[in-house]
C-alpha positions as protocol buffer text, in pm:
chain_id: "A"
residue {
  index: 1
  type: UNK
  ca { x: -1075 y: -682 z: 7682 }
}
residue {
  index: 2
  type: UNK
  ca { x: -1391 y: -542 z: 7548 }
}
residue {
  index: 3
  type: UNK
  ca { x: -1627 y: -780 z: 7312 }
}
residue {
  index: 4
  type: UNK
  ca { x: -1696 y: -684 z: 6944 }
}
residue {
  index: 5
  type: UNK
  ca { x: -2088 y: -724 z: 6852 }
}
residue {
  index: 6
  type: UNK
  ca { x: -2179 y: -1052 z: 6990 }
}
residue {
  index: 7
  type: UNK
  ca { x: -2535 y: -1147 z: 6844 }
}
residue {
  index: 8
  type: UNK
  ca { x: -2679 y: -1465 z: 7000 }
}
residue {
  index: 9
  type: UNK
  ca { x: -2969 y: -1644 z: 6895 }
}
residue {
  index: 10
  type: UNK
  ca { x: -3152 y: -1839 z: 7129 }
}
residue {
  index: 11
  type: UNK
  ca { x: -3468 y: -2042 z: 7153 }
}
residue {
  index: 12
  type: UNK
  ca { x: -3833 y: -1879 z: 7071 }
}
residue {
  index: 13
  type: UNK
  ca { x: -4018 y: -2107 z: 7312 }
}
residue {
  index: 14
  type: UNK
  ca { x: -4352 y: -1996 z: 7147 }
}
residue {
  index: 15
  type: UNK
  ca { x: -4485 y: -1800 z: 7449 }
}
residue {
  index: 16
  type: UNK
  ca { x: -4699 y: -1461 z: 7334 }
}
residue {
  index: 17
  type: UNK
  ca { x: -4655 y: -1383 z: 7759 }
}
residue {
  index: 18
  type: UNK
  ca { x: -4493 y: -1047 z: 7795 }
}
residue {
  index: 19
  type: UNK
  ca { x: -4185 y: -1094 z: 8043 }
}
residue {
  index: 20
  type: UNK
  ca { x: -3972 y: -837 z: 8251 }
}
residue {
  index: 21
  type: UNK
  ca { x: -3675 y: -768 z: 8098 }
}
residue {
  index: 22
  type: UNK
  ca { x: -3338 y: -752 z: 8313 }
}
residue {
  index: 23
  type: UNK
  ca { x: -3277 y: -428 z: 8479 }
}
residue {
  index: 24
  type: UNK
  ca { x: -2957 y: -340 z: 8272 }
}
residue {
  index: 25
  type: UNK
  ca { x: -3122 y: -380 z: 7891 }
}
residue {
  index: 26
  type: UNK
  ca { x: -3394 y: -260 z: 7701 }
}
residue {
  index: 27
  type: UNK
  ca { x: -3629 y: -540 z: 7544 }
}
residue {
  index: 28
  type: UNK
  ca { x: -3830 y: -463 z: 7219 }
}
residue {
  index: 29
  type: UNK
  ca { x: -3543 y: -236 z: 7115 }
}
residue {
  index: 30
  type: UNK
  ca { x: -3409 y: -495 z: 6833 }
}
residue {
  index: 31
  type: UNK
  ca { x: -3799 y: -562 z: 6784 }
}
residue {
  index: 32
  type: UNK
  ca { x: -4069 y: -767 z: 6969 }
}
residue {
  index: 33
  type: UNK
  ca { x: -3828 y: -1041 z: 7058 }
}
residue {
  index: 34
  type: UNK
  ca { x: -3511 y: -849 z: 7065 }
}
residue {
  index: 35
  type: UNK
  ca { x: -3265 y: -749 z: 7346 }
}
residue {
  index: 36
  type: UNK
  ca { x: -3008 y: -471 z: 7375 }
}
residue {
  index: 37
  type: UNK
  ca { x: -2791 y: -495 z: 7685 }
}
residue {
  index: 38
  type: UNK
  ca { x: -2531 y: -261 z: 7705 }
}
residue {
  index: 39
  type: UNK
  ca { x: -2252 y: -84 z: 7999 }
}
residue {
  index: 40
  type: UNK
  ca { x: -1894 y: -50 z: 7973 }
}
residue {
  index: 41
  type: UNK
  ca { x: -1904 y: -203 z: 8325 }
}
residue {
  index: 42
  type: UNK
  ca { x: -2111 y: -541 z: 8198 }
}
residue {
  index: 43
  type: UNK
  ca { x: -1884 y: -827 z: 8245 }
}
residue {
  index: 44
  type: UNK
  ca { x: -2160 y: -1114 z: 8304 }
}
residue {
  index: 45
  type: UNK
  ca { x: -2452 y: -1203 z: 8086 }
}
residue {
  index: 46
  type: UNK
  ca { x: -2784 y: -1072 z: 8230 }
}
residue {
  index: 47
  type: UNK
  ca { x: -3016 y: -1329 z: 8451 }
}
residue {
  index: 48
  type: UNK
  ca { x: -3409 y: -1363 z: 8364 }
}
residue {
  index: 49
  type: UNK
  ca { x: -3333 y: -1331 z: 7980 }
}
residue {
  index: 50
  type: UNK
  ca { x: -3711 y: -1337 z: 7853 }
}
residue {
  index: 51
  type: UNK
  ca { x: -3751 y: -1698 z: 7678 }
}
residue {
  index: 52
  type: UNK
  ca { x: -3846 y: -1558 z: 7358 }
}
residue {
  index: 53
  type: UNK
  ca { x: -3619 y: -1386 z: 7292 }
}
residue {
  index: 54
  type: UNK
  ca { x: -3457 y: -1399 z: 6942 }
}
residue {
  index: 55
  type: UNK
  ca { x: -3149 y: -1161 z: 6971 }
}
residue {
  index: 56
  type: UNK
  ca { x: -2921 y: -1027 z: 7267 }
}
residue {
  index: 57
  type: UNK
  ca { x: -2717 y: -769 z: 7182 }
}
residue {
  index: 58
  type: UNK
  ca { x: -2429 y: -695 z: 7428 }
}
residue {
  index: 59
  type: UNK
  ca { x: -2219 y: -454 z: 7215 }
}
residue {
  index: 60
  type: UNK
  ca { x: -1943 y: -225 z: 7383 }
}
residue {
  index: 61
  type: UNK
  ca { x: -1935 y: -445 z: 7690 }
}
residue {
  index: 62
  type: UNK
  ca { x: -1646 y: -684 z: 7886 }
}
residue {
  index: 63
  type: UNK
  ca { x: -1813 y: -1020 z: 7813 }
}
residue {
  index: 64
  type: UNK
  ca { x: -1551 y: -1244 z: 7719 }
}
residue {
  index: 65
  type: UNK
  ca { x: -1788 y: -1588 z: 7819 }
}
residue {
  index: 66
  type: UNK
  ca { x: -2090 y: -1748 z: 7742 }
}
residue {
  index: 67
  type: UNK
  ca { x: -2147 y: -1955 z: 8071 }
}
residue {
  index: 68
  type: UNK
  ca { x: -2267 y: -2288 z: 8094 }
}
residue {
  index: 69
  type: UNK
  ca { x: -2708 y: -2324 z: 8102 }
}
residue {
  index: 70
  type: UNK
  ca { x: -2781 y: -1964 z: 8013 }
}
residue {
  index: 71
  type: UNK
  ca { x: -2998 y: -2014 z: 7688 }
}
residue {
  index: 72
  type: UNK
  ca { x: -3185 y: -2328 z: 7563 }
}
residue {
  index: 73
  type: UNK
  ca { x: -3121 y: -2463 z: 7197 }
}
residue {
  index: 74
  type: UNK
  ca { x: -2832 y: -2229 z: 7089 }
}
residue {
  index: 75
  type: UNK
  ca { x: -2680 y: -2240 z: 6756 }
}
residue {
  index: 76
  type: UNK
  ca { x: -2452 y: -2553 z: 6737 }
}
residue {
  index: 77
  type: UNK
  ca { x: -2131 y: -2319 z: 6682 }
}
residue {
  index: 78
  type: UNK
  ca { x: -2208 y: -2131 z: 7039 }
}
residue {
  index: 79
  type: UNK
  ca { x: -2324 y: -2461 z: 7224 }
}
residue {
  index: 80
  type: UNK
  ca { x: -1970 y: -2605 z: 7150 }
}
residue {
  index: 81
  type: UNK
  ca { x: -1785 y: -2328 z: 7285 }
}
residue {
  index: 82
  type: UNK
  ca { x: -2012 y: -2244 z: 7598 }
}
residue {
  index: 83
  type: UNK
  ca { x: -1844 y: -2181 z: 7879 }
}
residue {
  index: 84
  type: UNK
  ca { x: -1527 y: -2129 z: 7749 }
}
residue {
  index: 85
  type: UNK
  ca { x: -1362 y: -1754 z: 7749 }
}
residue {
  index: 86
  type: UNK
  ca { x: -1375 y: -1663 z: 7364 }
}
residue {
  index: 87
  type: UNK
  ca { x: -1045 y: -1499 z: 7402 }
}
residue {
  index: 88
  type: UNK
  ca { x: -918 y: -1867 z: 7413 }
}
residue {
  index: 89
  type: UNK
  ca { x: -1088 y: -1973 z: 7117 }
}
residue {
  index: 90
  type: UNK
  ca { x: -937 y: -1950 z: 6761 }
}
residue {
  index: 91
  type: UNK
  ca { x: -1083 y: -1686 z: 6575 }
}
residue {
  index: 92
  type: UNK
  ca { x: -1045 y: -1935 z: 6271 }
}
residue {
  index: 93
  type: UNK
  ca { x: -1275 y: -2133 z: 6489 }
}
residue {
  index: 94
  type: UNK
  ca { x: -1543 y: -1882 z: 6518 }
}
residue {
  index: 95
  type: UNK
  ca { x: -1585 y: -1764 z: 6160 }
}
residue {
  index: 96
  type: UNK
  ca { x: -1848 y: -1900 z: 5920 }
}
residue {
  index: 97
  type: UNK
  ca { x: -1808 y: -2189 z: 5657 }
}
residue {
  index: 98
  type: UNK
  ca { x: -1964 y: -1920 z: 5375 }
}
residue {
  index: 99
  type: UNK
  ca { x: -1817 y: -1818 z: 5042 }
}
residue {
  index: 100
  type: UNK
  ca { x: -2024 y: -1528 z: 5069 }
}
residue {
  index: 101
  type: UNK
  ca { x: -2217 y: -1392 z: 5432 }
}
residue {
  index: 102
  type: UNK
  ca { x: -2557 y: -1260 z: 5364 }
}
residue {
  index: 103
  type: UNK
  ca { x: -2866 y: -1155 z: 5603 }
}
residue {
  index: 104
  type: UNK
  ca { x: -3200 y: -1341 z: 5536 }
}
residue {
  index: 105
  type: UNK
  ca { x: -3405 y: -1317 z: 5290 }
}
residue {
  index: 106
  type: UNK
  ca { x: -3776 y: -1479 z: 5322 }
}
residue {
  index: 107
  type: UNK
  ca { x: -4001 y: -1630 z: 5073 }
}
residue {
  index: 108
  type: UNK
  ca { x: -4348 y: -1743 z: 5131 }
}
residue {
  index: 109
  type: UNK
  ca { x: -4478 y: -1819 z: 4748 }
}
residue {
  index: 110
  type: UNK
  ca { x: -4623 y: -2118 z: 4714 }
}
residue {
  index: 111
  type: UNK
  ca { x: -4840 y: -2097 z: 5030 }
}
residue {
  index: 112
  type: UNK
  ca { x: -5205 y: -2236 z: 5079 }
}
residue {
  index: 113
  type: UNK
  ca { x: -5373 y: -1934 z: 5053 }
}
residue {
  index: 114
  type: UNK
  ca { x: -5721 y: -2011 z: 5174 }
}
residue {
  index: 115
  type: UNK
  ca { x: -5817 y: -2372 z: 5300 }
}
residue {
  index: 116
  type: UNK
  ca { x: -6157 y: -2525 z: 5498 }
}
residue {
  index: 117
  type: UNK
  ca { x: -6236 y: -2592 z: 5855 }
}
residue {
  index: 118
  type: UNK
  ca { x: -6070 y: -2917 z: 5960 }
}
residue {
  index: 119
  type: UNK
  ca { x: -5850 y: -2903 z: 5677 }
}
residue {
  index: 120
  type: UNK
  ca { x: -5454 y: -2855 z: 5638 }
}
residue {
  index: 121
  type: UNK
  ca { x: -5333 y: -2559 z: 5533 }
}
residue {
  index: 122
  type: UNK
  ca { x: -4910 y: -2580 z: 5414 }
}
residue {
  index: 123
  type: UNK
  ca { x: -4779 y: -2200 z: 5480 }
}
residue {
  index: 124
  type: UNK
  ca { x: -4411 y: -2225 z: 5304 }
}
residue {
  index: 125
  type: UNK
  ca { x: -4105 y: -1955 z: 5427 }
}
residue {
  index: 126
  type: UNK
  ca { x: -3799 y: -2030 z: 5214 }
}
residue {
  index: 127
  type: UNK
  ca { x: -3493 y: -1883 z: 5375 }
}
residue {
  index: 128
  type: UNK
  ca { x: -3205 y: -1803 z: 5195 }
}
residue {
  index: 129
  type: UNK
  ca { x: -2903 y: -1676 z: 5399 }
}
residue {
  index: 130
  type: UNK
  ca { x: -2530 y: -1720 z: 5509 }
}
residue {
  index: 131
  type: UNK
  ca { x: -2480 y: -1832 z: 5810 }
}
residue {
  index: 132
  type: UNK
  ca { x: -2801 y: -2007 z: 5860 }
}
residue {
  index: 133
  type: UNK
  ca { x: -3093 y: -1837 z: 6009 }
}
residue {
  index: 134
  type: UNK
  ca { x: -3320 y: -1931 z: 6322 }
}
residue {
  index: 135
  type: UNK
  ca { x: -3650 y: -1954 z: 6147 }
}
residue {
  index: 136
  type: UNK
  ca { x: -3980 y: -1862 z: 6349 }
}
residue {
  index: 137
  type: UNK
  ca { x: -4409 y: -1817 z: 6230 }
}
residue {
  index: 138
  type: UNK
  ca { x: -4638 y: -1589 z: 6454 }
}
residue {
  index: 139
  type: UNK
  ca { x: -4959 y: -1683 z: 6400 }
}
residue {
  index: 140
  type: UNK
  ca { x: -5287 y: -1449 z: 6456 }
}
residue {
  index: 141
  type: UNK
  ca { x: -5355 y: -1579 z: 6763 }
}
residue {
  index: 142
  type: UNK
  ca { x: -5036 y: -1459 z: 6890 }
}
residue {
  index: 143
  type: UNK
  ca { x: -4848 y: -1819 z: 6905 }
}
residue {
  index: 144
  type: UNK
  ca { x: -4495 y: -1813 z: 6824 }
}
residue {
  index: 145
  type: UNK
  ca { x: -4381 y: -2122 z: 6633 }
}
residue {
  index: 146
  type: UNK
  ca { x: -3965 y: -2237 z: 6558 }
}
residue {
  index: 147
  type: UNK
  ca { x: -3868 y: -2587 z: 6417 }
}
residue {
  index: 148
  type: UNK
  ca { x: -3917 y: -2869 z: 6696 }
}
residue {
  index: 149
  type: UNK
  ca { x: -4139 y: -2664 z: 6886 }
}
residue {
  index: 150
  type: UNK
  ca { x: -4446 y: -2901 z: 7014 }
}
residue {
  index: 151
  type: UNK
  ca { x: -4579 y: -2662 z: 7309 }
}
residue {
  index: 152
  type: UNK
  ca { x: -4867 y: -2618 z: 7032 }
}
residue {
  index: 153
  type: UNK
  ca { x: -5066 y: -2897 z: 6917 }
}
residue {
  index: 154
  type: UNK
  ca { x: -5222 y: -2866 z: 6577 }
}
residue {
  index: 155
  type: UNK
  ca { x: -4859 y: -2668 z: 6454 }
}
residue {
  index: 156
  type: UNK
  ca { x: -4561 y: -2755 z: 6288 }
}
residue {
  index: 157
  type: UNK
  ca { x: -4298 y: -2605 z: 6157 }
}
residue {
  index: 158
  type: UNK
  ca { x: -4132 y: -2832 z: 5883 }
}
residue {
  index: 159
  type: UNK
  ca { x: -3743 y: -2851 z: 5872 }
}
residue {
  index: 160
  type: UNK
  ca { x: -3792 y: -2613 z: 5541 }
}
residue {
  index: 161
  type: UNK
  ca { x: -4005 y: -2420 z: 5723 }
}
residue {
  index: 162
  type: UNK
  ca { x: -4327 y: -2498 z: 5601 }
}
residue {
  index: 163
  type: UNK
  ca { x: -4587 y: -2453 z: 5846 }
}
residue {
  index: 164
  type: UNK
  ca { x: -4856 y: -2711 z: 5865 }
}
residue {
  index: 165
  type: UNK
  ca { x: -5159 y: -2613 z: 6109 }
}
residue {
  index: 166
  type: UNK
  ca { x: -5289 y: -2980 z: 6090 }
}
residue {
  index: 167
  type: UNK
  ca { x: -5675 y: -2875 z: 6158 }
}
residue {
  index: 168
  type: UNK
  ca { x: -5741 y: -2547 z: 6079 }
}
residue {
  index: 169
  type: UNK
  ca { x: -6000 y: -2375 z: 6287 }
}
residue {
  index: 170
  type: UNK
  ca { x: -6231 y: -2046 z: 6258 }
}
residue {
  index: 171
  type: UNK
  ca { x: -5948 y: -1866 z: 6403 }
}
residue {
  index: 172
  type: UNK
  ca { x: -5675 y: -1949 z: 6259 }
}
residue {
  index: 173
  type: UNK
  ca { x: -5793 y: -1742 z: 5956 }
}
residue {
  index: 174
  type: UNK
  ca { x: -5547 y: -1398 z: 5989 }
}
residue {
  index: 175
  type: UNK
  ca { x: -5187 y: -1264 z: 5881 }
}
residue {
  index: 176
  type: UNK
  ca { x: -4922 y: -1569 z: 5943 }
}
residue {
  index: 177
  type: UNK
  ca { x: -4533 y: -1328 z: 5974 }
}
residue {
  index: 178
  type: UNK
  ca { x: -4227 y: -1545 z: 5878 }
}
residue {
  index: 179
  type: UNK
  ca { x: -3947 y: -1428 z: 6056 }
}
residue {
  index: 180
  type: UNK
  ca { x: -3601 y: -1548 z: 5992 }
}
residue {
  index: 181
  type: UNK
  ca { x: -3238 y: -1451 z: 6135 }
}
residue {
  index: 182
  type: UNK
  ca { x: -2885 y: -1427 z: 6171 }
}
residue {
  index: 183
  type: UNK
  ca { x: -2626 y: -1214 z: 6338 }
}
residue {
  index: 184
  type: UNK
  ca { x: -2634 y: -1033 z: 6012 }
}
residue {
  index: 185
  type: UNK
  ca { x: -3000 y: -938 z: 6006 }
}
residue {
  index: 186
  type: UNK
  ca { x: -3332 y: -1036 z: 5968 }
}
residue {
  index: 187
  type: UNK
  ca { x: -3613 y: -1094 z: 5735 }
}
residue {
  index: 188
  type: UNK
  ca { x: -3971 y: -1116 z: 5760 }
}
residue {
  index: 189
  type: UNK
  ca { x: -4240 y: -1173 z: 5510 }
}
residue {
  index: 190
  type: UNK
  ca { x: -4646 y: -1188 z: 5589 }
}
residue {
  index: 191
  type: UNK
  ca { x: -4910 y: -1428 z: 5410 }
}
residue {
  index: 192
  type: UNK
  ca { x: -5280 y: -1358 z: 5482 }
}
residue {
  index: 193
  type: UNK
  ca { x: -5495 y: -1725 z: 5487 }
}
residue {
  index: 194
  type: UNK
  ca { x: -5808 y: -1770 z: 5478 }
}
residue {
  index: 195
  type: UNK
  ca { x: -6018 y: -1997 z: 5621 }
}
């Protein structure tokens, strides 16, 4: 049984570190964190998926299950049903709770758009979409920020997605990209601060 489009998102673990990509896809093709793995003859999800990754792509292949351990954080609706072969799974079960499905859109109005050294600076990114969208900042040092995410100390991301940098510094002064998506799409939307 071949699989329809199945569009994962996984965790952004906020690493700017290039990785190799598995053998049998080609990384960067659905954009910096994306990944296209493809082959009739795929019946297993890839190993080494790069940790930053945002989408996997395994159209046109024969993978019928998400096994156990192979992403971190996934999307509630995929996290109850790893493991299991989706063939087994209701397809009532797998559809989205939305009157209407829509691909992100990304607001930042509303940001701080210049603040001091040692200061707080608010960057906002309201996200409107159906199903709800994995939400990430890059910031102009190259850090890569999600909701929850402490690897970097002086960041958060709020559960609106407001990014606080807590104390800004020289150089955090640059372009700040919101990024949000779903298996529909993606939206981005850059605010310059200034420091």
């Amino acid at each position: 049984m071949n699989a329809h489009v199945i569009i994962l998102l996984c965790a952004v673990v906020g690493s700017s570190a290039r990785y190799p990509c598995p053998p049998e896809c080609e990384c960067g093709e659905l954009g910096p964190h994306g990944i296209a793995c493809g082959g009739e003859d795929m019946t297993h999800f890839p190993k080494n998926i790069p940790p930053n990754a945002v989408y996997l792509d395994v159209e046109g292949t024969k993978i019928t299950t998400i096994p156990k351990g192979i992403f971190r954080n996934l999307h509630k609706l995929i996290e109850k049903y790893k493991g299991r072969n989706l063939g087994d799974i209701p397809l009532t079960n797998l559809t989205c709770d939305c009157d209407h499905q829509e691909a992100p859109s990304v607001d930042t109005s509303g940001s701080d758009n210049k603040t001091t050294v040692g200061h707080t600076a608010k960057l906002r990114c309201a996200v409107s979409s159906c199903p709800t969208a994995h939400l990430f900042w890059t910031t102009p040092r190259g850090f890569v920020i999600s909701p929850h995410l402490t690897e970097y100390p002086g960041y958060d991301v709020q559960d609106d997605g407001t990014l606080v940098i807590m104390s800004a510094i020289a150089e955090d002064a640059g372009n700040y990209t919101c990024t949000a998506a779903n298996y529909l799409g993606k939206a981005e939307q850059i605010h310059k601060l200034e420091i």
